Amino acid sequence: MGIICWRLWTTCFQHRNSTGLGISTSERMLGICRGRRKFLAASLTLLFVPAITWIYLFAGSFEDGKPVSLSPLESQPHSPRYTASSQRERESLEVRMREVEEENRALRKQLSLAQSRSPSHRRGNHSKTYSMEEGTGDSESLRAGIVAGNSSECGQQPAVEKCETIHVAIVCAGYNASRDVVTLVKSVLFHRRNPLHFHLIADAIAKQILATLFQTWMVPAVRIDFYDADELKSEVSWIPNKHYSGIYGLMKLVLTKTLPSNLERVIVLDTDITFATDIAELWAVFHKFKGQQVLGLVENQSDWYLGNLWKNHRPWPALGRGYNTGVILLLLDKLRKMKWEQMWRLTAERELMSMLSTSLADQDIFNAVIKQNPFLVYQLPCFWNVQLSDHTRSEQCYRDVSDLKVIHWNSPKKLRVKNKHVEFFRNLYLTFLEYDGNLLRRELFGCPSEADINSENLQKQLSELDEDDMCYEFRRERFTVHRTHLYFLHYEYEHASEDTDVTLVAQLSMDRLQMLEAICKHWEGPISLALYLSDAEAQQFLRYAQGSEVLMSRRNVGYHIVYKEGQFYPVNLLRNVAMKHISTPYMFLSDIDFLPMYGLYEYLRKSVIQLDLANTKKALIVPAFETLRYRLSFPKSKAELLSMLDMGTLFTFRYHVWTKGHAPTNFAKWRTATTPYRVEWEADFEPYVVVRQDCPEYDRRFVGFGWNKVAHIMELDAQEYEFIVLPNAYMIHMPHAPSFDITKFRSNKQYRICLKTLKEEFQQDMSRRYGFAALKYLTAENNS
């Protein structure tokens, strides 16, 4: 052992005095040496302390050159040499022996732990665990933590098990916050190597949006639980709050009461957070909490709580600069035992008597509690919450890009905040904002995922398909789960006093955005749109919409993003998404290339009543026309439209390409009609109709170009809908370049063969579902 200790000491001495090493290498070697010194000190102590102790005890056992027995059985109380002094000495020696044995056991345990955390041990167990520092590769972040007043322990941090679930809580309310949560989650998923369990405290709007998003995202090893934020309002509504987050900005105070009682710890994040590292590194910091530390927080990086930002600025009480609550580590089990609920309530009640309201929501109350109980907080290194607020001092927190762990956009200005390095931070944020979320559906190898019935059913359906089938890609598209973000922009709808309201339903891709403003000008009623976009295109659309006065003035337009995946345009899926999320009892099934006549919204509401659509199965047909001119003086009446028809400025829709699609409308009769009239279904009929909300969905097997509307009208006829043509309604198709899908249909023979196959299979399905009544569809197809 002495030789080993000497070699350890000389190795460390040589490394300490070596030259020519880089900073990071030197510090890394210094860290190894320090670890070896600890190992050496523990070894020496373990060897020499018992030896010295026994020498001392052995020497003390002689009196006048004779041994003194320490056994009670050999003691001689009646001996003249036995005195009270020798009795006390013997008892103190026995106590000392027991203390030395306890110290030896503790030293052996400490030595065992030191060996288990040594680099060689970690390398041997690399497949099972990874440390907090794994993947960073430099010590600059540790120095940054020290600069910020956060001492770091020498050596590696405690490991996080590979398949240990990391719990994250987020408060989210409303449409805009739901978008922010997606970017946050993307940044976490991009870096993560552990299963995640998100606890979302959400209002009804955010729950609807995020539940659909995560259900269609289908990310392995991710679990989502929702907690009703509206039910928690009564817990914090008594606290006046001036912060822009409103009442929801106070709800982190009640997490101990809201989250499951068996949940011991959780990372709490604001929605305006972006991760630049694996969240497991932050989770590992829980192991560093000691004593009564139950809150992990980063110091506030502005002078807000110092009260010197402006004259008469009077902030809530805080310890020094105070702490920012954008990132919080909560030890829930200990907080509950400390009666956290009572603690923060009493503090808030007392401070509100003089402060009257909070300025920074929950952060003010957290800081007031910490001011009174500083032992509660473990100060995180500042790189765990680099705050880009106004008056920030965050530049002192990092020296290099590798130092950054978490970026916090905690200014109301968000990306427009002024900061020396804001361009870099903005680019990092935009990377995740526009990152393809489908790429984050990766498995965590070695970690079993919870059984997901939707995923299992999908795999079963796909396994039943024949990959050698020439139409395999068409069939597969029917089962593809597209990630869907409902209500991408703010949506408001006021229910009409009469249940006659009608929503215009349509779908589009990026190349049809220019139609949105025109449609909004022609149709004042509610609109439900499904947009087929990539993540990057979704952000382009957002900027386009926010820059449009017309679109921003309309709150009754629901924009639902269906994210791109696969090689086909899923036209009927898009229609179904838009149909499913309307707020009215009736809907007008249109296409984005059509402009409805001025006043059509009010005309349809009256027609709904006149034709008793609520109690009958009717499909009201809006006759379709088209123009080949990009600039059109839109007809303001039926008489004006008929005049333009006669002049050749307008035509009945697709009369020169696909006459059968709208021929049953009977345009000749429509010219002179003054009352609604009934028409019969014919093969390939595909009018644009107004129906009740409960009408059947579109068949998803039809993608791209061909038979997508025809199949739906056939389904309506099979369910005995009456087709009624409205005499004073019309819509006009505006010209545009051919879509990619129609180009494929025209140029690709295999595309046309597969479409014919899908048509035949659909007709067979109709026969099975509707029996004898469906035979006419086969007959009509054969005769056409």
Coordinates of N, CA, C and O in Angstrom, one line a residue, residues 20-85:
G20 N 3.2 22.9 -21.1 CA 2.8 22.6 -22.4 C 1.4 22.0 -22.6 O 1.0 21.7 -23.7
L21 N 0.7 21.8 -21.4 CA -0.7 21.3 -21.5 C -1.6 22.4 -21.8 O -1.5 23.5 -21.2
G22 N -2.8 22.2 -22.5 CA -3.8 23.2 -22.7 C -4.5 23.4 -21.4 O -4.4 22.6 -20.4
I23 N -5.3 24.4 -21.3 CA -6.0 24.8 -20.0 C -7.0 23.6 -19.6 O -6.9 23.1 -18.5
S24 N -7.8 23.2 -20.6 CA -8.8 22.2 -20.3 C -8.1 20.9 -19.9 O -8.5 20.2 -18.9
T25 N -6.9 20.5 -20.5 CA -6.2 19.3 -20.2 C -5.6 19.4 -18.8 O -5.7 18.4 -18.0
S26 N -5.0 20.5 -18.5 CA -4.4 20.7 -17.2 C -5.4 20.6 -16.1 O -5.2 19.9 -15.1
E27 N -6.5 21.2 -16.3 CA -7.6 21.2 -15.3 C -8.2 19.8 -15.2 O -8.5 19.4 -14.1
R28 N -8.3 19.1 -16.3 CA -8.8 17.8 -16.2 C -7.8 16.9 -15.4 O -8.2 16.1 -14.6
M29 N -6.5 17.0 -15.7 CA -5.5 16.2 -15.0 C -5.5 16.6 -13.5 O -5.4 15.8 -12.6
L30 N -5.7 18.0 -13.3 CA -5.8 18.4 -11.9 C -6.9 17.8 -11.1 O -6.8 17.4 -10.0
G31 N -8.1 17.7 -11.9 CA -9.2 17.0 -11.2 C -8.9 15.6 -10.9 O -9.3 15.1 -9.9
I32 N -8.2 14.9 -11.8 CA -7.9 13.5 -11.6 C -6.9 13.4 -10.4 O -7.1 12.5 -9.5
C33 N -6.0 14.3 -10.3 CA -5.0 14.3 -9.2 C -5.7 14.5 -7.9 O -5.4 13.9 -6.9
R34 N -6.6 15.5 -7.9 CA -7.4 15.7 -6.7 C -8.1 14.5 -6.2 O -8.2 14.1 -5.1
G35 N -8.7 13.8 -7.2 CA -9.4 12.5 -6.9 C -8.4 11.5 -6.3 O -8.7 10.8 -5.4
R36 N -7.2 11.5 -6.9 CA -6.2 10.5 -6.4 C -5.7 10.9 -5.0 O -5.5 10.0 -4.2
R37 N -5.6 12.2 -4.8 CA -5.2 12.7 -3.5 C -6.3 12.2 -2.4 O -5.9 11.8 -1.3
K38 N -7.5 12.4 -2.8 CA -8.6 12.0 -1.9 C -8.5 10.5 -1.6 O -8.6 10.0 -0.5
F39 N -8.2 9.7 -2.7 CA -8.1 8.3 -2.5 C -6.9 8.0 -1.6 O -6.9 7.1 -0.8
L40 N -5.8 8.7 -1.8 CA -4.5 8.5 -1.1 C -4.8 8.8 0.4 O -4.4 8.1 1.3
A41 N -5.4 10.0 0.6 CA -5.7 10.4 2.0 C -6.5 9.4 2.7 O -6.3 9.0 3.9
A42 N -7.6 8.9 2.0 CA -8.5 7.9 2.7 C -7.7 6.6 3.0 O -7.9 6.0 4.0
S43 N -6.8 6.2 2.1 CA -6.1 5.0 2.2 C -5.1 5.1 3.4 O -5.0 4.2 4.3
L44 N -4.4 6.2 3.5 CA -3.5 6.4 4.6 C -4.2 6.5 5.9 O -3.8 5.9 6.9
T45 N -5.3 7.1 5.9 CA -6.1 7.2 7.2 C -6.6 5.9 7.6 O -6.5 5.5 8.8
L46 N -7.0 5.1 6.6 CA -7.5 3.8 7.0 C -6.4 2.9 7.5 O -6.6 2.0 8.3
L47 N -5.2 3.1 7.0 CA -4.0 2.3 7.5 C -3.5 2.7 8.8 O -3.3 1.9 9.7
F48 N -3.3 4.0 8.9 CA -2.5 4.5 10.1 C -3.3 4.8 11.3 O -2.9 4.7 12.4
V49 N -4.6 5.3 11.1 CA -5.4 5.6 12.3 C -5.6 4.4 13.2 O -5.4 4.5 14.4
P50 N -6.0 3.3 12.7 CA -6.2 2.1 13.6 C -4.8 1.7 14.2 O -4.8 1.4 15.4
A51 N -3.7 1.8 13.4 CA -2.4 1.4 14.0 C -2.0 2.3 15.2 O -1.6 1.8 16.2
I52 N -2.1 3.6 14.9 CA -1.8 4.5 16.0 C -2.6 4.3 17.2 O -2.2 4.4 18.4
T53 N -3.9 4.1 16.9 CA -4.9 4.0 18.1 C -4.5 2.7 18.9 O -4.5 2.8 20.1
W54 N -4.2 1.6 18.2 CA -3.9 0.4 19.0 C -2.6 0.5 19.7 O -2.5 0.0 20.8
I55 N -1.6 1.2 19.1 CA -0.4 1.5 19.8 C -0.7 2.2 21.1 O -0.2 1.9 22.2
Y56 N -1.5 3.3 20.9 CA -1.9 4.1 22.1 C -2.6 3.3 23.2 O -2.3 3.4 24.3
L57 N -3.5 2.5 22.7 CA -4.3 1.7 23.7 C -3.4 0.6 24.3 O -3.5 0.3 25.5
F58 N -2.5 0.0 23.5 CA -1.6 -1.0 24.0 C -0.7 -0.4 25.1 O -0.4 -1.0 26.1
A59 N -0.1 0.8 24.7 CA 0.8 1.4 25.7 C 0.0 1.8 27.0 O 0.5 1.7 28.1
G60 N -1.2 2.3 26.8 CA -2.0 2.7 27.9 C -2.5 1.6 28.8 O -3.0 1.8 29.9
S61 N -2.3 0.3 28.3 CA -2.8 -0.8 29.0 C -1.7 -1.3 30.1 O -2.0 -2.3 30.8
F62 N -0.6 -0.7 30.1 CA 0.4 -1.0 31.1 C 0.5 0.0 32.2 O 0.4 1.2 32.0
E63 N 0.6 -0.5 33.3 CA 0.7 0.3 34.5 C 1.9 -0.2 35.3 O 1.9 -1.3 35.8
D64 N 2.9 0.6 35.5 CA 4.1 0.2 36.2 C 4.7 -1.0 35.5 O 5.2 -1.9 36.2
G65 N 4.6 -1.0 34.2 CA 5.3 -2.1 33.5 C 4.5 -3.3 33.4 O 4.9 -4.3 32.8
K66 N 3.3 -3.4 34.0 CA 2.5 -4.6 34.0 C 1.2 -4.3 33.2 O 0.6 -3.2 33.3
P67 N 0.7 -5.3 32.5 CA -0.5 -5.1 31.7 C -1.7 -5.0 32.7 O -1.8 -5.6 33.7
V68 N -2.6 -4.1 32.2 CA -3.9 -3.9 33.0 C -5.0 -4.5 32.2 O -5.2 -4.2 31.0
S69 N -5.8 -5.4 32.7 CA -6.9 -6.0 32.0 C -8.0 -5.0 31.8 O -8.3 -4.3 32.8
L70 N -8.6 -5.0 30.6 CA -9.7 -4.2 30.3 C -11.0 -4.9 30.4 O -12.1 -4.3 30.2
S71 N -10.9 -6.2 30.7 CA -12.2 -7.0 30.8 C -12.8 -6.8 32.2 O -12.1 -6.8 33.2
P72 N -14.1 -6.6 32.2 CA -14.8 -6.5 33.5 C -14.6 -7.7 34.4 O -14.6 -7.6 35.6
L73 N -14.5 -8.9 33.8 CA -14.3 -10.1 34.5 C -13.0 -10.1 35.2 O -12.9 -10.8 36.3
E74 N -12.0 -9.5 34.7 CA -10.7 -9.5 35.3 C -10.4 -8.3 36.2 O -9.3 -8.2 36.7
S75 N -11.3 -7.4 36.3 CA -11.1 -6.2 37.1 C -11.1 -6.7 38.6 O -11.9 -7.6 38.9
Q76 N -10.4 -6.0 39.4 CA -10.3 -6.3 40.9 C -10.6 -5.1 41.7 O -9.7 -4.4 42.1
P77 N -11.9 -4.9 42.0 CA -12.3 -3.7 42.7 C -11.7 -3.7 44.1 O -11.6 -2.6 44.7
H78 N -11.4 -4.8 44.7 CA -10.9 -4.8 46.1 C -9.4 -4.7 46.2 O -8.9 -4.7 47.3
S79 N -8.8 -4.7 45.0 CA -7.3 -4.6 45.1 C -6.9 -3.2 45.5 O -7.5 -2.2 45.2
P80 N -5.9 -3.2 46.3 CA -5.4 -1.8 46.7 C -5.0 -0.9 45.6 O -4.9 0.3 45.7
R81 N -4.6 -1.6 44.5 CA -4.2 -0.8 43.4 C -5.3 -0.3 42.5 O -5.2 0.5 41.6
Y82 N -6.6 -0.8 42.8 CA -7.7 -0.4 42.0 C -8.3 0.9 42.6 O -8.6 1.0 43.8
T83 N -8.3 1.9 41.8 CA -8.8 3.2 42.3 C -9.9 3.8 41.4 O -10.1 3.2 40.2
A84 N -10.6 4.8 41.8 CA -11.7 5.4 40.9 C -11.1 6.0 39.7 O -11.7 6.0 38.6
S85 N -9.9 6.5 39.8 CA -9.2 7.1 38.6 C -8.9 6.1 37.5 O -9.2 6.3 36.4

